[in-house]
Amino acid sequence: MPRAGNLERVRAAVECLVNDERERHGESALRDNARIEAAAQRHTEDMAFGDYFDHVGPRGDTPLGRLRASGYVYSANIGYEVGENIAWGTYELATPRAIVKSWMESPEHRANILDARFRDTAIGVSTHPPASFAHGQPGAIYTQDFGVLIAGGAARHGGGAHRSSQRSASGYGTAHRRATHRRAAPGSLRSAGHRRKHHRGTRRKVRHRRRHGARQRQHHR
């Protein structure tokens, strides 16, 4: 379970599980990136203490905007592809294994994890799931950001460092979302002077369960 004293181990566990899935499916392992971690952790804490769960923050910040602000997407003259998975859970569904399992069971989140183009990643994690959803139950909220930078037709890695529902009435629950942004680099995916951008957010069914045999609940968001 994520706790204040083990968050580095939690980040490492999530990244290890994600890379295991990638290698199992024939993809290369992702590398830690310090700038991506800064963006992922900032968004995680913003959701945790701002009491919301979304890729777009209350001030309109997006995954791409946060990665620009952190310096990962460092120039207007490079191409990029970035993605983001978010999740929160309580009790047993807040562990790294449970979070990665739930992402892999969702086609949209699985697509980010197994995307062959991504090279860099990091995980943000907080032991404070949004209060209005978790209702005081112990748990955690996660952000995993993914990226690749494309300059002159070749992908390049950024710097290095670490990794990164709705309501669960009286049991435990999880939720997760995914988003991607893409832009072709001049002279690589598109001819010079043309650029392609893509943004997509997804929403997934959320499960909530009560303990002691109470009826299962489902919600959509």
mmCIF file of C-alpha atoms in Angstrom:
data_model
loop_
_atom_site.group_PDB
_atom_site.id
_atom_site.type_symbol
_atom_site.label_atom_id
_atom_site.label_comp_id
_atom_site.label_asym_id
_atom_site.label_seq_id
_atom_site.Cartn_x
_atom_site.Cartn_y
_atom_site.Cartn_z
ATOM 1 C CA MET A 1 0.000 0.000 0.000
ATOM 2 C CA PRO A 2 1.283 3.495 -0.763
ATOM 3 C CA ARG A 3 2.378 5.336 2.384
ATOM 4 C CA ALA A 4 4.288 8.533 2.994
ATOM 5 C CA GLY A 5 7.538 6.648 3.520
ATOM 6 C CA ASN A 6 7.464 4.312 0.533
ATOM 7 C CA LEU A 7 6.451 6.433 -2.460
ATOM 8 C CA GLU A 8 9.754 5.897 -4.263
ATOM 9 C CA ARG A 9 9.180 2.148 -4.036
ATOM 10 C CA VAL A 10 5.613 2.629 -5.272
ATOM 11 C CA ARG A 11 6.841 4.603 -8.293
ATOM 12 C CA ALA A 12 9.462 1.966 -9.008
ATOM 13 C CA ALA A 13 6.872 -0.809 -8.704
ATOM 14 C CA VAL A 14 4.463 0.859 -11.159
ATOM 15 C CA GLU A 15 7.207 1.428 -13.688
ATOM 16 C CA CYS A 16 8.509 -2.124 -13.282
ATOM 17 C CA LEU A 17 5.028 -3.577 -13.843
ATOM 18 C CA VAL A 18 4.449 -1.359 -16.883
ATOM 19 C CA ASN A 19 7.799 -2.321 -18.389
ATOM 20 C CA ASP A 20 7.069 -5.982 -17.722
ATOM 21 C CA GLU A 21 3.875 -5.590 -19.765
ATOM 22 C CA ARG A 22 5.743 -3.823 -22.562
ATOM 23 C CA GLU A 23 8.471 -6.456 -22.715
ATOM 24 C CA ARG A 24 5.875 -9.224 -22.634
ATOM 25 C CA HIS A 25 4.336 -7.667 -25.749
ATOM 26 C CA GLY A 26 7.638 -7.153 -27.549
ATOM 27 C CA GLU A 27 8.119 -3.451 -26.797
ATOM 28 C CA SER A 28 11.186 -1.784 -25.331
ATOM 29 C CA ALA A 29 11.220 -0.653 -21.710
ATOM 30 C CA LEU A 30 10.476 2.995 -20.924
ATOM 31 C CA ARG A 31 13.103 5.192 -19.297
ATOM 32 C CA ASP A 32 12.667 7.465 -16.274
ATOM 33 C CA ASN A 33 12.566 11.163 -16.999
ATOM 34 C CA ALA A 34 12.957 13.851 -14.336
ATOM 35 C CA ARG A 35 10.953 16.504 -16.188
ATOM 36 C CA ILE A 36 8.085 14.112 -16.813
ATOM 37 C CA GLU A 37 8.106 13.157 -13.129
ATOM 38 C CA ALA A 38 7.818 16.796 -12.122
ATOM 39 C CA ALA A 39 4.723 17.203 -14.335
ATOM 40 C CA ALA A 40 3.143 13.918 -13.210
ATOM 41 C CA GLN A 41 3.684 14.586 -9.518
ATOM 42 C CA ARG A 42 2.393 18.139 -9.792
ATOM 43 C CA HIS A 43 -0.805 16.976 -11.454
ATOM 44 C CA THR A 44 -1.250 14.133 -8.968
ATOM 45 C CA GLU A 45 -1.012 16.482 -6.007
ATOM 46 C CA ASP A 46 -3.243 19.027 -7.722
ATOM 47 C CA MET A 47 -5.980 16.383 -8.128
ATOM 48 C CA ALA A 48 -5.430 15.026 -4.623
ATOM 49 C CA PHE A 49 -5.707 18.333 -2.810
ATOM 50 C CA GLY A 50 -7.929 20.083 -5.364
ATOM 51 C CA ASP A 51 -10.517 17.297 -5.000
ATOM 52 C CA TYR A 52 -11.000 16.470 -8.688
ATOM 53 C CA PHE A 53 -10.139 13.647 -11.085
ATOM 54 C CA ASP A 54 -9.438 14.664 -14.678
ATOM 55 C CA HIS A 55 -6.670 15.236 -17.210
ATOM 56 C CA VAL A 56 -7.589 18.926 -17.436
ATOM 57 C CA GLY A 57 -7.016 20.946 -14.282
ATOM 58 C CA PRO A 58 -9.288 23.684 -12.900
ATOM 59 C CA ARG A 59 -7.071 26.324 -14.515
ATOM 60 C CA GLY A 60 -7.286 24.637 -17.909
ATOM 61 C CA ASP A 61 -3.886 22.926 -17.811
ATOM 62 C CA THR A 62 -3.556 19.810 -19.993
ATOM 63 C CA PRO A 63 -1.040 16.932 -20.082
ATOM 64 C CA LEU A 64 0.779 18.616 -22.959
ATOM 65 C CA GLY A 65 0.764 21.978 -21.206
ATOM 66 C CA ARG A 66 2.200 20.476 -18.046
ATOM 67 C CA LEU A 67 4.970 18.725 -19.993
ATOM 68 C CA ARG A 68 5.779 21.984 -21.729
ATOM 69 C CA ALA A 69 5.892 23.806 -18.386
ATOM 70 C CA SER A 70 8.228 21.164 -16.911
ATOM 71 C CA GLY A 71 10.624 21.543 -19.854
ATOM 72 C CA TYR A 72 10.136 18.076 -21.333
ATOM 73 C CA VAL A 73 8.632 19.461 -24.567
ATOM 74 C CA TYR A 74 11.286 22.141 -24.653
ATOM 75 C CA SER A 75 10.903 23.729 -28.102
ATOM 76 C CA ALA A 76 8.226 24.688 -30.581
ATOM 77 C CA ASN A 77 10.437 23.261 -33.328
ATOM 78 C CA ILE A 78 10.324 19.610 -32.306
ATOM 79 C CA GLY A 79 7.708 16.944 -32.709
ATOM 80 C CA TYR A 80 6.345 14.973 -29.815
ATOM 81 C CA GLU A 81 3.887 12.398 -28.701
ATOM 82 C CA VAL A 82 2.756 12.440 -25.095
ATOM 83 C CA GLY A 83 0.143 10.460 -23.213
ATOM 84 C CA GLU A 84 -1.263 10.226 -19.733
ATOM 85 C CA ASN A 85 -3.035 7.611 -17.614
ATOM 86 C CA ILE A 86 -4.573 8.547 -14.268
ATOM 87 C CA ALA A 87 -6.152 6.392 -11.594
ATOM 88 C CA TRP A 88 -7.177 6.393 -7.977
ATOM 89 C CA GLY A 89 -8.155 3.598 -5.682
ATOM 90 C CA THR A 90 -8.833 2.767 -2.061
ATOM 91 C CA TYR A 91 -7.782 -0.183 0.079
ATOM 92 C CA GLU A 92 -6.411 -3.096 -1.990
ATOM 93 C CA LEU A 93 -7.244 -1.357 -5.264
ATOM 94 C CA ALA A 94 -4.694 1.380 -4.527
ATOM 95 C CA THR A 95 -1.610 -0.847 -4.835
ATOM 96 C CA PRO A 96 0.701 -0.582 -7.858
ATOM 97 C CA ARG A 97 -0.297 -4.070 -9.028
ATOM 98 C CA ALA A 98 -4.022 -3.262 -8.834
ATOM 99 C CA ILE A 99 -3.593 0.069 -10.631
ATOM 100 C CA VAL A 100 -1.541 -1.381 -13.503
ATOM 101 C CA LYS A 101 -3.931 -4.325 -13.780
ATOM 102 C CA SER A 102 -6.910 -1.966 -14.115
ATOM 103 C CA TRP A 103 -5.086 0.070 -16.777
ATOM 104 C CA MET A 104 -4.239 -3.072 -18.730
ATOM 105 C CA GLU A 105 -7.878 -4.189 -18.627
ATOM 106 C CA SER A 106 -8.941 -0.920 -20.295
ATOM 107 C CA PRO A 107 -8.180 -0.839 -24.060
ATOM 108 C CA GLU A 108 -7.525 2.912 -24.022
ATOM 109 C CA HIS A 109 -5.099 2.848 -21.097
ATOM 110 C CA ARG A 110 -3.470 -0.325 -22.352
ATOM 111 C CA ALA A 111 -2.821 1.497 -25.646
ATOM 112 C CA ASN A 112 -0.729 4.112 -23.829
ATOM 113 C CA ILE A 113 1.209 1.480 -21.880
ATOM 114 C CA LEU A 114 2.007 -0.577 -24.987
ATOM 115 C CA ASP A 115 2.519 2.298 -27.443
ATOM 116 C CA ALA A 116 5.725 1.425 -29.307
ATOM 117 C CA ARG A 117 6.503 5.085 -29.970
ATOM 118 C CA PHE A 118 6.848 6.144 -26.342
ATOM 119 C CA ARG A 119 10.369 6.208 -24.897
ATOM 120 C CA ASP A 120 10.143 8.172 -21.637
ATOM 121 C CA THR A 121 7.870 7.971 -18.606
ATOM 122 C CA ALA A 122 7.416 8.854 -14.950
ATOM 123 C CA ILE A 123 4.822 8.334 -12.260
ATOM 124 C CA GLY A 124 3.304 10.738 -9.776
ATOM 125 C CA VAL A 125 1.645 9.323 -6.675
ATOM 126 C CA SER A 126 -0.077 10.741 -3.599
ATOM 127 C CA THR A 127 -1.573 8.973 -0.600
ATOM 128 C CA HIS A 128 -4.500 11.420 -0.622
ATOM 129 C CA PRO A 129 -7.178 10.276 -3.087
ATOM 130 C CA PRO A 130 -9.708 13.055 -3.792
ATOM 131 C CA ALA A 131 -11.732 13.520 -0.604
ATOM 132 C CA SER A 132 -15.177 13.740 -2.189
ATOM 133 C CA PHE A 133 -14.603 10.385 -3.899
ATOM 134 C CA ALA A 134 -12.706 8.387 -1.265
ATOM 135 C CA HIS A 135 -14.698 9.613 1.769
ATOM 136 C CA GLY A 136 -11.795 9.260 4.146
ATOM 137 C CA GLN A 137 -10.791 5.761 3.075
ATOM 138 C CA PRO A 138 -7.066 5.017 2.751
ATOM 139 C CA GLY A 139 -5.815 4.879 -0.784
ATOM 140 C CA ALA A 140 -3.786 6.659 -3.423
ATOM 141 C CA ILE A 141 -4.023 8.601 -6.673
ATOM 142 C CA TYR A 142 -1.644 8.095 -9.596
ATOM 143 C CA THR A 143 -0.562 9.833 -12.785
ATOM 144 C CA GLN A 144 1.631 8.139 -15.376
ATOM 145 C CA ASP A 145 2.856 10.358 -18.190
ATOM 146 C CA PHE A 146 4.504 9.029 -21.354
ATOM 147 C CA GLY A 147 6.488 10.811 -24.029
ATOM 148 C CA VAL A 148 8.779 10.774 -27.014
ATOM 149 C CA LEU A 149 10.487 13.763 -28.643
ATOM 150 C CA ILE A 150 11.012 13.775 -32.399
ATOM 151 C CA ALA A 151 13.687 16.048 -33.816
ATOM 152 C CA GLY A 152 14.709 15.851 -37.465
ATOM 153 C CA GLY A 153 12.902 12.552 -37.929
ATOM 154 C CA ALA A 154 14.541 10.742 -35.010
ATOM 155 C CA ALA A 155 13.133 10.135 -31.552
ATOM 156 C CA ARG A 156 15.247 11.331 -28.661
ATOM 157 C CA HIS A 157 15.146 10.778 -24.930
ATOM 158 C CA GLY A 158 14.859 13.520 -22.340
ATOM 159 C CA GLY A 159 16.773 13.668 -19.027
ATOM 160 C CA GLY A 160 16.588 10.955 -16.355
ATOM 161 C CA ALA A 161 15.132 10.474 -12.848
ATOM 162 C CA HIS A 162 12.162 8.678 -11.218
ATOM 163 C CA ARG A 163 8.676 7.341 -12.033
ATOM 164 C CA SER A 164 5.024 8.633 -11.081
ATOM 165 C CA SER A 165 -13.786 6.088 -9.408
ATOM 166 C CA GLN A 166 -15.520 8.092 -8.472
ATOM 167 C CA ARG A 167 -16.841 7.397 -5.066
ATOM 168 C CA SER A 168 -16.310 4.269 -3.003
ATOM 169 C CA ALA A 169 -19.024 4.471 -0.402
ATOM 170 C CA SER A 170 -17.833 2.111 2.300
ATOM 171 C CA GLY A 171 -15.629 -0.342 0.490
ATOM 172 C CA TYR A 172 -13.053 0.333 -2.157
ATOM 173 C CA GLY A 173 -12.964 1.557 -5.714
ATOM 174 C CA THR A 174 -10.809 2.601 -8.615
ATOM 175 C CA ALA A 175 -11.041 4.785 -11.650
ATOM 176 C CA HIS A 176 -8.753 5.756 -14.459
ATOM 177 C CA ARG A 177 -8.579 7.960 -17.538
ATOM 178 C CA ARG A 178 -6.264 8.354 -20.489
ATOM 179 C CA ALA A 179 -5.274 11.167 -22.858
ATOM 180 C CA THR A 180 -2.813 11.602 -25.719
ATOM 181 C CA HIS A 181 -1.319 14.513 -27.639
ATOM 182 C CA ARG A 182 0.712 14.170 -30.814
ATOM 183 C CA ARG A 183 2.523 16.546 -33.113
ATOM 184 C CA ALA A 184 4.679 15.689 -36.090
ATOM 185 C CA ALA A 185 8.159 17.158 -36.206
ATOM 186 C CA PRO A 186 9.093 19.308 -39.197
ATOM 187 C CA GLY A 187 10.692 17.009 -41.759
ATOM 188 C CA SER A 188 9.769 13.768 -39.991
ATOM 189 C CA LEU A 189 6.171 12.575 -39.911
ATOM 190 C CA ARG A 190 4.905 15.378 -42.106
ATOM 191 C CA SER A 191 6.499 17.651 -44.624
ATOM 192 C CA ALA A 192 7.958 20.904 -43.335
ATOM 193 C CA GLY A 193 5.402 23.532 -42.524
ATOM 194 C CA HIS A 194 2.668 21.049 -41.688
ATOM 195 C CA ARG A 195 1.906 19.754 -38.279
ATOM 196 C CA ARG A 196 -0.589 17.341 -36.900
ATOM 197 C CA LYS A 197 -2.043 17.505 -33.440
ATOM 198 C CA HIS A 198 -4.292 15.016 -31.754
ATOM 199 C CA HIS A 199 -5.926 15.069 -28.370
ATOM 200 C CA ARG A 200 -8.212 12.432 -27.045
ATOM 201 C CA GLY A 201 -9.581 11.828 -23.580
ATOM 202 C CA THR A 202 -11.356 8.680 -22.545
ATOM 203 C CA ARG A 203 -13.675 7.764 -19.755
ATOM 204 C CA ARG A 204 -14.168 4.310 -18.406
ATOM 205 C CA LYS A 205 -16.719 2.505 -16.320
ATOM 206 C CA VAL A 206 -15.984 2.751 -12.629
ATOM 207 C CA ARG A 207 -16.587 -0.037 -10.188
ATOM 208 C CA HIS A 208 -17.463 0.346 -6.544
ATOM 209 C CA ARG A 209 -17.922 -2.494 -4.153
ATOM 210 C CA ARG A 210 -19.068 -2.687 -0.594
ATOM 211 C CA ARG A 211 -17.615 -5.143 1.844
ATOM 212 C CA HIS A 212 -19.547 -7.804 3.688
ATOM 213 C CA GLY A 213 -21.644 -8.822 0.715
ATOM 214 C CA ALA A 214 -23.432 -5.538 0.083
ATOM 215 C CA ARG A 215 -24.562 -5.055 -3.494
ATOM 216 C CA GLN A 216 -22.105 -3.972 -6.149
ATOM 217 C CA ARG A 217 -22.441 -0.461 -7.524
ATOM 218 C CA GLN A 218 -21.440 0.924 -10.886
ATOM 219 C CA HIS A 219 -21.212 4.492 -12.070
ATOM 220 C CA HIS A 220 -20.118 6.265 -15.222
ATOM 221 C CA ARG A 221 -18.284 9.533 -15.374
#
